[in-house]
Amino acid sequence: MSETDLPAPDSDELRQLLTREDLRSLYLFLYDRRRNPPTMVEIRAHAAAANGESHSQTDRRVRELRDWFRLPVVRTGRVHVYRLEGRADEQQGERSGVSPKVRGEVLSAKRCAQCGKTPAEDHVKLEVDHKIPHSWGGTDDMENLQPLCTQCNHDKQAFYSSMDPFEEQIRTATAHLEPHRRIGELLKAFHIAGVDTPSRVVGVVASMHQYQEDWQKRMRELRKLGWDYDTIKRKENGRIRSYYRLTAFTDWPDGNIAAEIKRREKAKKRAKS
Ligand SMILES: [Zn+2]
């Protein structure tokens, strides 16, 4: 697990491990910078200069490299950096925790959970996906797994890797046991970072610990506590995506949040009648 097991830049071992030039180029950059790890901005600048890559290509490349190497996002001061630490531990790999039996059960749905395509009719390949990724605190339990076709899984991975800089904030938010607090703390973390919160992340974080059928309602209920937010719609790759921008927030009530929301609803009704 130490960095001594990182293959040397000019070794045959590396050439055998990473057969693609673009992956080796990224590895060499991260290897050189392992004592002074680069930010994503620096990685992108390097890849653009060395290989003429676009941002999204580089993001994908970073994700791919994690099949072989441990490359966590680490916060140093105010920035997030990508530190090459060693070989990927097979035991901790994204897939290894899922037993063949569970994998078989998940895939027995025979339909992509997102687009609905099937191997039989649409000739897609299904893969086991973690609804909430490991890095955000998700488990290998059956209810956290779903079948996705290769394309949907790929799109999801690309989106999730774009969230890497917020991994720490997302994990902190998911740790709270009350859904309102998870959603609120997530919105707050993104607000502090000066970034709009993607609704897809809110949905995932809201459903941590207990599945939320109507997390949008939980979100609206935050307004009863004095919170507020704007909804922003953006067109991305032909799809409309929602984002939330926090405009007001307050301290959490001392007791149970859901109970406090109910209490305020009742008080409001009483005031009206
Ligand atoms: Zn699909």
CSV table of C-alpha atoms and ligand atoms in Angstrom, one decimal, residues 112 114-116 149 152, ligand 1:
chain,number,residue,atom,x,y,z
A,112,CYS,CA,-31.5,-0.8,-17.0
A,114,GLN,CA,-32.5,4.3,-15.6
A,115,CYS,CA,-33.4,4.1,-19.3
A,116,GLY,CA,-35.2,0.8,-19.2
A,149,CYS,CA,-26.7,-0.3,-18.9
A,152,CYS,CA,-26.2,5.1,-18.3
B,1,ZN,ZN,-29.6,2.7,-19.4
